[in-house]
Every structure is written in C-alpha cells, then in structure tokens.
Coordinates of C-alpha atoms in Angstrom, one line a residue:
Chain A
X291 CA 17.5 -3.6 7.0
X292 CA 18.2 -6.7 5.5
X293 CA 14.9 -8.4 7.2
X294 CA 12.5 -6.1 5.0
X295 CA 12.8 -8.3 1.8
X296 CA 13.2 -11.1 3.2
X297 CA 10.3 -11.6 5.3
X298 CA 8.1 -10.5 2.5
X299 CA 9.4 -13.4 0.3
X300 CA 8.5 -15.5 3.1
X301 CA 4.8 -14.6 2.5
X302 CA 5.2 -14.7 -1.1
X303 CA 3.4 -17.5 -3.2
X304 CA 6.5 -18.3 -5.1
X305 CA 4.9 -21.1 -7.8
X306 CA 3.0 -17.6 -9.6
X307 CA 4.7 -15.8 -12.1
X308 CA 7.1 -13.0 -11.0
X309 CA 7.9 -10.3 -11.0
X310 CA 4.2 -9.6 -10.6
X311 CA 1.8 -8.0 -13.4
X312 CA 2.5 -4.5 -11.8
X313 CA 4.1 -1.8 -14.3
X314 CA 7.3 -0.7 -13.2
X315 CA 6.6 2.4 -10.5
X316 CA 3.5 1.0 -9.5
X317 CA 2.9 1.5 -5.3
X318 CA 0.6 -1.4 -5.1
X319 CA 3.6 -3.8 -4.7
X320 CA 4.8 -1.4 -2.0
X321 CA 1.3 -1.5 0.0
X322 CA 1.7 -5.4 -0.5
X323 CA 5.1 -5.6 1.2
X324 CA 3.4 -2.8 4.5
X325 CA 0.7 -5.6 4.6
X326 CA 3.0 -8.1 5.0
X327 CA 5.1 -6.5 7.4
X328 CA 2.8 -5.2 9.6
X329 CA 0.5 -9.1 9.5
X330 CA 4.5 -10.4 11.0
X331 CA 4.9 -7.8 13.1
X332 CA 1.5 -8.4 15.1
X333 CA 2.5 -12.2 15.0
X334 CA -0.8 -13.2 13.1
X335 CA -0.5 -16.4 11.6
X336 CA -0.8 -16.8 7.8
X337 CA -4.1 -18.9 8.2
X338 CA -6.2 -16.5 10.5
X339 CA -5.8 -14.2 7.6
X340 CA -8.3 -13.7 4.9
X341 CA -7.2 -11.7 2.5
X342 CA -10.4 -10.5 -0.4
X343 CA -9.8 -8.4 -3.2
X344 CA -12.0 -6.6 -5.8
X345 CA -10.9 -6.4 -9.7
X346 CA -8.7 -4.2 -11.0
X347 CA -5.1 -3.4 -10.6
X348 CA -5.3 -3.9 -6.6
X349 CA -6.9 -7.4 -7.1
X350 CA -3.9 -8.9 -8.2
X351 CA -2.3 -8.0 -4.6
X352 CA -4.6 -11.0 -3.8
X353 CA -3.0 -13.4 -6.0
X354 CA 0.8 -13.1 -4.8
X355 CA 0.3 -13.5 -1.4
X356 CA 0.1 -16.9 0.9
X357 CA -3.2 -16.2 3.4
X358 CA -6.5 -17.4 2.5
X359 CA -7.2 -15.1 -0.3
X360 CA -10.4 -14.3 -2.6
X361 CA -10.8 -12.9 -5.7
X362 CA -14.3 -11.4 -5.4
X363 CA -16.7 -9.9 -8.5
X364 CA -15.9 -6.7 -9.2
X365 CA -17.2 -4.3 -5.9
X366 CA -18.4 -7.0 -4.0
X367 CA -15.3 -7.8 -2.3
X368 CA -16.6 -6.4 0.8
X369 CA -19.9 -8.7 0.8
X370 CA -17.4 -11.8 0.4
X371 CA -15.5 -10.6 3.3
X372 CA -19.1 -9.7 5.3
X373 CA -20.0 -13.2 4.7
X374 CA -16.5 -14.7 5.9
X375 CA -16.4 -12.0 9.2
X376 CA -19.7 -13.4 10.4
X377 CA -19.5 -16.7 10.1
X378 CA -15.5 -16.7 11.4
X379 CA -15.3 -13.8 14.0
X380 CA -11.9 -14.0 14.8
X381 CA -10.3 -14.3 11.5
X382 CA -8.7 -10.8 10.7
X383 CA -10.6 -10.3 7.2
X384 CA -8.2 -7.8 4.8
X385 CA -10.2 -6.4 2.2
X386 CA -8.5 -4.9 -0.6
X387 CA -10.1 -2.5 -3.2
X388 CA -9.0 -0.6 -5.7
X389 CA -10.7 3.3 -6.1
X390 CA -13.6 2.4 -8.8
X391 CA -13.9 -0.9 -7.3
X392 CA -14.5 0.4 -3.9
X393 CA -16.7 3.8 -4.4
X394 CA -17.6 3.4 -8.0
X395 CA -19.0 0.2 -8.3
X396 CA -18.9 -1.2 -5.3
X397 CA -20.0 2.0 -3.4
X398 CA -23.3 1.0 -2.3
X399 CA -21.9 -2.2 -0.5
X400 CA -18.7 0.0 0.9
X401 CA -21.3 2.5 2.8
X402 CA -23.2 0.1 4.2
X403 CA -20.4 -1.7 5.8
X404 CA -18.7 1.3 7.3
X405 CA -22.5 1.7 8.5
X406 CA -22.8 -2.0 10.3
X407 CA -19.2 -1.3 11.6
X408 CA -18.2 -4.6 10.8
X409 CA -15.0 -5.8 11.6
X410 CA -12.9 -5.2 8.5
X411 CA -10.2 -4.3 7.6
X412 CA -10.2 -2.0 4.4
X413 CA -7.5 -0.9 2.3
X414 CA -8.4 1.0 -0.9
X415 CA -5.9 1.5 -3.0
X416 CA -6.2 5.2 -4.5
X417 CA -4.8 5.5 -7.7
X418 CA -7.3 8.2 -9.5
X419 CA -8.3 5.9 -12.4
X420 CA -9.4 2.8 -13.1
X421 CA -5.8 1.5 -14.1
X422 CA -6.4 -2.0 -15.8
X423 CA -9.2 -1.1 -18.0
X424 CA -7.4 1.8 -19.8
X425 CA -7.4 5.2 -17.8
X426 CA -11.1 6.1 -17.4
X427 CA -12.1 8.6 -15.2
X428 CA -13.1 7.2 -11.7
X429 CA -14.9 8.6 -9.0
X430 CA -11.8 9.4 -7.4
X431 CA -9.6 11.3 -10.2
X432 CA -9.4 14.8 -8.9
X433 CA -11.2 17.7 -10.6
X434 CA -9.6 19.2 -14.1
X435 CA -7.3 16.2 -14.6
X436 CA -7.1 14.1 -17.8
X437 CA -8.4 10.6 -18.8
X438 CA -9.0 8.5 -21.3
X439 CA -12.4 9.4 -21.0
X440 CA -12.1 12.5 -20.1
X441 CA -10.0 14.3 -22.5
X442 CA -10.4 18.2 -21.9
X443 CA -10.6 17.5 -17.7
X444 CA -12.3 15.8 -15.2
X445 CA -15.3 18.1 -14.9
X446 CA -16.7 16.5 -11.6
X447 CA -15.4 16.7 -8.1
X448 CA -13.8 13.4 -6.8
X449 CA -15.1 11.3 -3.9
X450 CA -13.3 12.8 -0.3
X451 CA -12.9 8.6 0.6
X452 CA -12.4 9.8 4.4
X453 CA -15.3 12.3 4.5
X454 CA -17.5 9.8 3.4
X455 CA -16.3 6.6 5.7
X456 CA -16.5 9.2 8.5
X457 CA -20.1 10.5 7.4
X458 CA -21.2 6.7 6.9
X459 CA -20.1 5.8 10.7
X460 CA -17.1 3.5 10.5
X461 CA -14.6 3.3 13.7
X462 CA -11.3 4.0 12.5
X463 CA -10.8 6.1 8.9
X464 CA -7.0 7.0 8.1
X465 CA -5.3 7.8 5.0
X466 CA -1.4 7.1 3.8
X467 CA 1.2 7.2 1.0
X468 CA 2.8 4.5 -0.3
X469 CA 5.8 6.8 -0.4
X470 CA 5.4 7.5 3.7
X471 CA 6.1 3.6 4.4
X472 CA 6.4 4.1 8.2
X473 CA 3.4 6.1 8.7
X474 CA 1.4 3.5 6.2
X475 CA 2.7 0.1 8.3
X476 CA 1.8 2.2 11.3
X477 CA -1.5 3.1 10.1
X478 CA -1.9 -0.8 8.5
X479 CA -1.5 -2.0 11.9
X480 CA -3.4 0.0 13.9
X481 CA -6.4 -0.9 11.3
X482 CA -5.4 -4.7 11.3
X483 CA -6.3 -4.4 15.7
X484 CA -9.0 -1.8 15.5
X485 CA -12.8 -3.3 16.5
X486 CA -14.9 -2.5 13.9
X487 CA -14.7 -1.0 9.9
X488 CA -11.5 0.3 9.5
X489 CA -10.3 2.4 6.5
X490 CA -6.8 2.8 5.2
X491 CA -7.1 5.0 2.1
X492 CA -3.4 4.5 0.8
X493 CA -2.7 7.1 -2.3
X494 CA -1.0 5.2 -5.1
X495 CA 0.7 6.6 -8.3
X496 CA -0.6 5.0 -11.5
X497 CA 2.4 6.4 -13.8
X498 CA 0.8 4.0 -16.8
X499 CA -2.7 6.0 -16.9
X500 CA -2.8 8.8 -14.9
X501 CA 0.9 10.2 -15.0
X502 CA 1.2 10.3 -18.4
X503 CA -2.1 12.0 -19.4
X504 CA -1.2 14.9 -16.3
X505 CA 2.1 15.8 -16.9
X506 CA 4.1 13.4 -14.7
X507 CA 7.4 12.7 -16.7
X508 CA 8.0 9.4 -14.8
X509 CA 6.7 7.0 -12.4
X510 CA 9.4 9.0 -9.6
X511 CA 7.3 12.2 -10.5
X512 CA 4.6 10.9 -9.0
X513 CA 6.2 10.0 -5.9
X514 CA 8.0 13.3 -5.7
X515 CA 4.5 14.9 -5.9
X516 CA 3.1 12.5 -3.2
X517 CA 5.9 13.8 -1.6
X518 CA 5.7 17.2 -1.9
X519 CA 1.8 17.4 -1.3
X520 CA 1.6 14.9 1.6
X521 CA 1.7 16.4 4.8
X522 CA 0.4 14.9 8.3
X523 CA -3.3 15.9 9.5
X524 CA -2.0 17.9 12.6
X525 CA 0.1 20.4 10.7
X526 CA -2.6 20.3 8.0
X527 CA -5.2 21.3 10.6
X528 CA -2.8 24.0 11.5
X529 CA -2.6 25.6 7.6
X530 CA -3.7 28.0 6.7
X531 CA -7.1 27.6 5.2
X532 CA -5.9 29.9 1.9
X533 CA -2.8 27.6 1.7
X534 CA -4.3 23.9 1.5
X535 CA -4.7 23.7 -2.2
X536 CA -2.9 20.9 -3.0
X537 CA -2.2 19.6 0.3
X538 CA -3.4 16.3 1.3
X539 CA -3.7 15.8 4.7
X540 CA -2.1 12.1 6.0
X541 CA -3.1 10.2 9.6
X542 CA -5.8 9.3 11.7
X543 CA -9.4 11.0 10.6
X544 CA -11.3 9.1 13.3
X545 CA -10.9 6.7 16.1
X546 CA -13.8 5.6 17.5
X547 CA -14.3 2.3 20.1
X548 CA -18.1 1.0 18.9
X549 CA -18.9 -2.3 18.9
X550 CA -18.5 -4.2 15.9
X551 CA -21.2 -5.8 14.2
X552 CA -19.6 -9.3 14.8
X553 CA -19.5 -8.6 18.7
X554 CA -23.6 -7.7 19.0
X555 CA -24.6 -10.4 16.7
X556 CA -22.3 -12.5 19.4
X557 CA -24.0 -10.8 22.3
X558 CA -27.2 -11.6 20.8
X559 CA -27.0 -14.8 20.2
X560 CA -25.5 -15.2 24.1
X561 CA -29.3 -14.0 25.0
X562 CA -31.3 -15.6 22.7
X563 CA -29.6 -19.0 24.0
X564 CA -30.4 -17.9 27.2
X565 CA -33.8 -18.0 26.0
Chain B
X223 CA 34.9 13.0 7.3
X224 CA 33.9 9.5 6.8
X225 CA 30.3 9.0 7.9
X226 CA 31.4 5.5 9.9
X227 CA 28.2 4.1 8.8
X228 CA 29.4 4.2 5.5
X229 CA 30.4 0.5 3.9
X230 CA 28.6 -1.3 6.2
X231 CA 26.3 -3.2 3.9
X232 CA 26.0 -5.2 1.0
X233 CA 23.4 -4.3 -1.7
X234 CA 21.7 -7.1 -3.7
X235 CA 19.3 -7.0 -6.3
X236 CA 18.0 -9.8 -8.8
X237 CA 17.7 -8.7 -12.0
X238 CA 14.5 -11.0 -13.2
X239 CA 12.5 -9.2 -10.5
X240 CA 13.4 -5.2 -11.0
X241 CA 12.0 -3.6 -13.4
X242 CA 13.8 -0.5 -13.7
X243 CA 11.4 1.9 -11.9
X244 CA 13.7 4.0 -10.8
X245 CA 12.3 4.9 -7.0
X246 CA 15.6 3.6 -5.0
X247 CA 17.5 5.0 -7.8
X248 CA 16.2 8.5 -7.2
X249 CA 15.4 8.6 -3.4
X250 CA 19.1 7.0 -2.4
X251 CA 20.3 10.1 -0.7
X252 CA 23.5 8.4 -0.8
X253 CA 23.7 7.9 -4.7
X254 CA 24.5 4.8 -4.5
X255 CA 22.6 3.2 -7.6
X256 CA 21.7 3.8 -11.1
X257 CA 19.7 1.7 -13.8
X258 CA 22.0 -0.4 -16.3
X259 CA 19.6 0.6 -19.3
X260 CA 21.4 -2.3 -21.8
X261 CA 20.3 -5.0 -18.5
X262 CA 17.0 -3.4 -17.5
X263 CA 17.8 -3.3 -13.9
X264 CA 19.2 -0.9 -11.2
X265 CA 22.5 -2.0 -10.2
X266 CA 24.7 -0.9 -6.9
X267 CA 27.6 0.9 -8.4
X268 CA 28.9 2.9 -5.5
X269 CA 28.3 0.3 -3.2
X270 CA 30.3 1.8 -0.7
X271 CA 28.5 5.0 0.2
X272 CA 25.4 3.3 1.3
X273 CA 24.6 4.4 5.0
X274 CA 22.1 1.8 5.4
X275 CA 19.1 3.7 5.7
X276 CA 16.9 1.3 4.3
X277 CA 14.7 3.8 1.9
X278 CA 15.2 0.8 -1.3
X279 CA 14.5 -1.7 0.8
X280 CA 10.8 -0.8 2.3
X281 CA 9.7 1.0 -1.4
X282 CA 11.0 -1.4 -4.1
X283 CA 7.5 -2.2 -5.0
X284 CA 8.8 -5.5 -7.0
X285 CA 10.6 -6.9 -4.0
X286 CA 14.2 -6.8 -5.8
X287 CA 17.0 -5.1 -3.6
X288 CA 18.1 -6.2 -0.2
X289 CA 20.5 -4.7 2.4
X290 CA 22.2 -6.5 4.3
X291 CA 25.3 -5.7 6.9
X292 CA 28.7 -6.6 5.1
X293 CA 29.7 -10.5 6.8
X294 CA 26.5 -11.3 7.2
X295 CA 24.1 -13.7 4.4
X296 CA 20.4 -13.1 4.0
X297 CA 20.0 -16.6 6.8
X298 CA 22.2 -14.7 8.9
X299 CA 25.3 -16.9 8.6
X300 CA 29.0 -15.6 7.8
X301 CA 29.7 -14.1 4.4
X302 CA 32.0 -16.6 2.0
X303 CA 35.3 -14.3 1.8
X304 CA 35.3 -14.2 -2.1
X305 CA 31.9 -12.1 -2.4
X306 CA 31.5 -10.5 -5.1
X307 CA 28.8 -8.0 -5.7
X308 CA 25.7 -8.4 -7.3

C-alpha cells in the first residue's frame, strides 16, 4: 500500500501550511486524497484539471491541492466552473461544495446546472451542518437532530441531494462514504469520465458540530455509524420497506448518456459556421 | 498459526501531520496502533502484526501514516539495515 500516501503528497501544494485546517476526524481530507487518487489513476494531468470550490469547510480542499483551483463566492462555485466548462470544453472541471453551499445557498444555481447537463463534475461534501460557521442547521441536517440553531431538533425534513439531482435531470447521481473509500474512488472516477452533470454526494462526519450536539462520543463514532447505516443501493432496494429507517442507501442512483451542454453548444456552433 | 503476511511492512507516520483522530487506531483489525496522548500522535507499537491491509493508509484524512513492505523506502530503493521505526 505504500503508493497511497505518497502519490497524494505528490499532488500536495507543499509551501501552505500543514497539517491542513481540518479538525482531527474530519472526512474531507479523506475525500481529498479519493480525488487525487482517482485524477492519477485516469492519468489526467494536473493542468487539465480545474478544481472550484464554494466556502465553507469543503472550500479549503481547494487550497491544498496543485490543479488549477478557484475559490468561488459562497454557492456560486458552480457558475465559476459553468463559465470555465464553456469556454475550455475539455478541461475536466471538479466542483467541490460543501451541503449549505451547494443546496442552501447555492441551490438555485446547483438545479439549473444538473438541468443544462453540463459537464461537471460535482462533489458535495455532506456533513449535516454548516461546519465553519458554528453548527447551524443546514438544509441537509436530518430531521430531530440538534444544532446550534436548532436546539430542541431539527424540525424540518432535509434535502434527499439524489432525489433532487435526479428530479432536476442530471446524467450521473451517486452517493458514497468517506469511510467506504473503494466504492467512493470508484464512484469519483466514474463521475470524473461521465458526459454530462455528475453528482457524487460523499457523506462526511463533522465530529466538531454535529457529533457533539447528537450524541457521537468521538469523531470514530461517526464513522462507526456511517458504518453501520451505509449499505449499497441493490441490497437497499431489496429491504424491506419497514426496515430502512436509518439505512442510507450507497451507489449509482442514475446513469444516463445525454449530451452535455458543452457538446450541443459545440454542435451548434459546427452549423452556424456552416452558415 | 502465523498469518505469513504478518511483518511484512513498515509503518510510518510523521508526527507534525497526525492529529490524533483516532480512525486507523480504531479500524486496525490488527491492533497495531494506539495514540501517544503526552506526543499527540498515533504511533505503531505492535508493528509486527500489521497484515498490510492498507485500511490507515486510504482513511488517514491528514495524510500522516504510510505502509510500506519491510526492505523497501518510500522511492522504492533498499531499506538502510539500521532502520529503526518511526
């Protein structure tokens, strides 16, 4: 195994501060080293990567890394990478967002580009809170658990992330675990070669806001549970309905071959040309 | 019984970069590590038993432990025979 950490220091900027900002426990680091991996494995150089990120916790991924990174305003990551998709096509544009950055406040711009099918590739890093701003509720902390701001329980459902990328029209929606590593490099991949929007929702345990305030001793808590409730889409399908509480189903949601938006506006300039 | 793929590696970890999580510490199915409290770090303390399954490796989420097969350096040259450790 001794590959595995080297070949992510390889992709590290090494002149920023580490170890990173991250708290201790914190799965964005490991979501940093599956992108890195699975960038090597499909033998993309550094430079055709574009790698934008949103604010929060999940920005900071952004900042560590060696591609061509932006650190957009807070939600409008995925505009910055529209912008950079159309006018380079065949960059592979990275987007990563955290949960309120991608749904909350940047939820308007996230359904319209899973509606163009644009070629992007979108990680949203699920933690249930917005982390760096002090624990407040998101759109995606699940119903009757504790926040800052919510201190007798989440009253309102959460955001089903896949549901809604599916609903909105996007061409591949998958969800991981930063504890399942192979299945989330496997998933990364497939995303970073997929035409069109593609969605890896990757559940990550924020031990500093949200474990604390819901009963997780320690950051390995957290993983236990993702652990424990994790379980892939096929045997999911196959529970039970009366059993799923608490199950969280992992895999490919959809996997559909449209055109991306990049490849029509190509097609259309081809026969405007033509004249 | 000996599992023979037992003692096969060498575990590093650098001590500015881990934070003390405690994730390889409590996934090694192995046992082979356990955080030095006074240093702040995991440390490999039963070195011996790992079986090379790579678990600390691809979840350290600060990037701090590496496995590599005993004889070997991280470049991939031959080991120095006075190794020692971490």
């Amino acid at each position: 195994m001794a590959e595995v950490t080297q070949l992510i220091h390889e992709y590290l900027r090494h002149d920023k501060k580490f170890p990173h900002v991250l708290c201790p426990g914190c799965g964005h680091g490991i979501l940093l080293g599956s992108l890195i991996r699975s960038v090597h494995a499909l033998g993309i150089p550094k430079d055709d990567v574009a790698l934008v990120a949103g604010i929060g916790c999940s920005g900071r991924v952004a900042v560590y890394v060696d591609f061509n990174t932006v650190h957009a305003v807070h939600g409008r990551a995925l505009t910055v990478a529209t912008g950079i998709k159309m006018a380079k096509p065949d960059m592979h544009v990275i987007v990563v967002q955290g949960d309120g950055d991608a749904l909350s406040i940047g939820g308007n711009h996230f359904i319209h580009a899973a509606r163009r099918n644009i070629g992007l590739t979108v990680l949203v890093l699920n933690n249930f809170i917005y982390g760096m701003t002090g624990g407040q509720c998101s759109s995606a902390t699940p119903l009757g658990c504790w926040s800052t701001t919510t201190p007798y329980g989440q009253m309102e459902k959460s955001f089903d992330f896949v549901e809604m990328t599916r609903a909105a029209g996007a061409n591949f929606v998958s969800r991981g675990t930063v504890f399942h590593v192979k299945t989330l490099d496997k998933l990364v991949r497939q995303a970073l070669v997929h035409p069109g929007f593609s969605l890896v929702e990757v559940l990550t345990p924020c031990h500093t806001q949200f474990g604390r305030k819901n009963k997780f001793k320690s950051p390995v808590d957290m993983y236990q549970w993702l652990k424990k409730a994790a379980m892939p889409l096929e045997a999911y399908e196959k529970l039970d309905p009366d059993k799923r509480a608490g199950r969280i189903p992992i895999g490919v949601f959809v996997d559909n071959h449209e055109p991306a938006l990049e490849t029509r506006y190509a097609a259309m300039r081809a026969k405007l040309a033509k004249g | 019984m000996t599992n023979p793929k037992k003692g096969q590696t060498r575990i590093t970890i650098y001590p500015d970069w881990c934070k003390a999580c405690g994730l390889c510490v409590a996934f090694c199915p192995a046992k082979v590590l356990e955080i030095d409290v006074a240093a702040g770090c995991a440390r490999a303390v039963r070195e011996q038993e790992c079986v090379n399954c790579g678990f600390c490796e691809l979840h350290c989420p600060d990037f701090a432990i590496v496995v590599t097969p005993r004889g070997k350096t991280r470049n991939g040259g031959t080991q120095p025979p006075q190794e020692n450790g971490n």
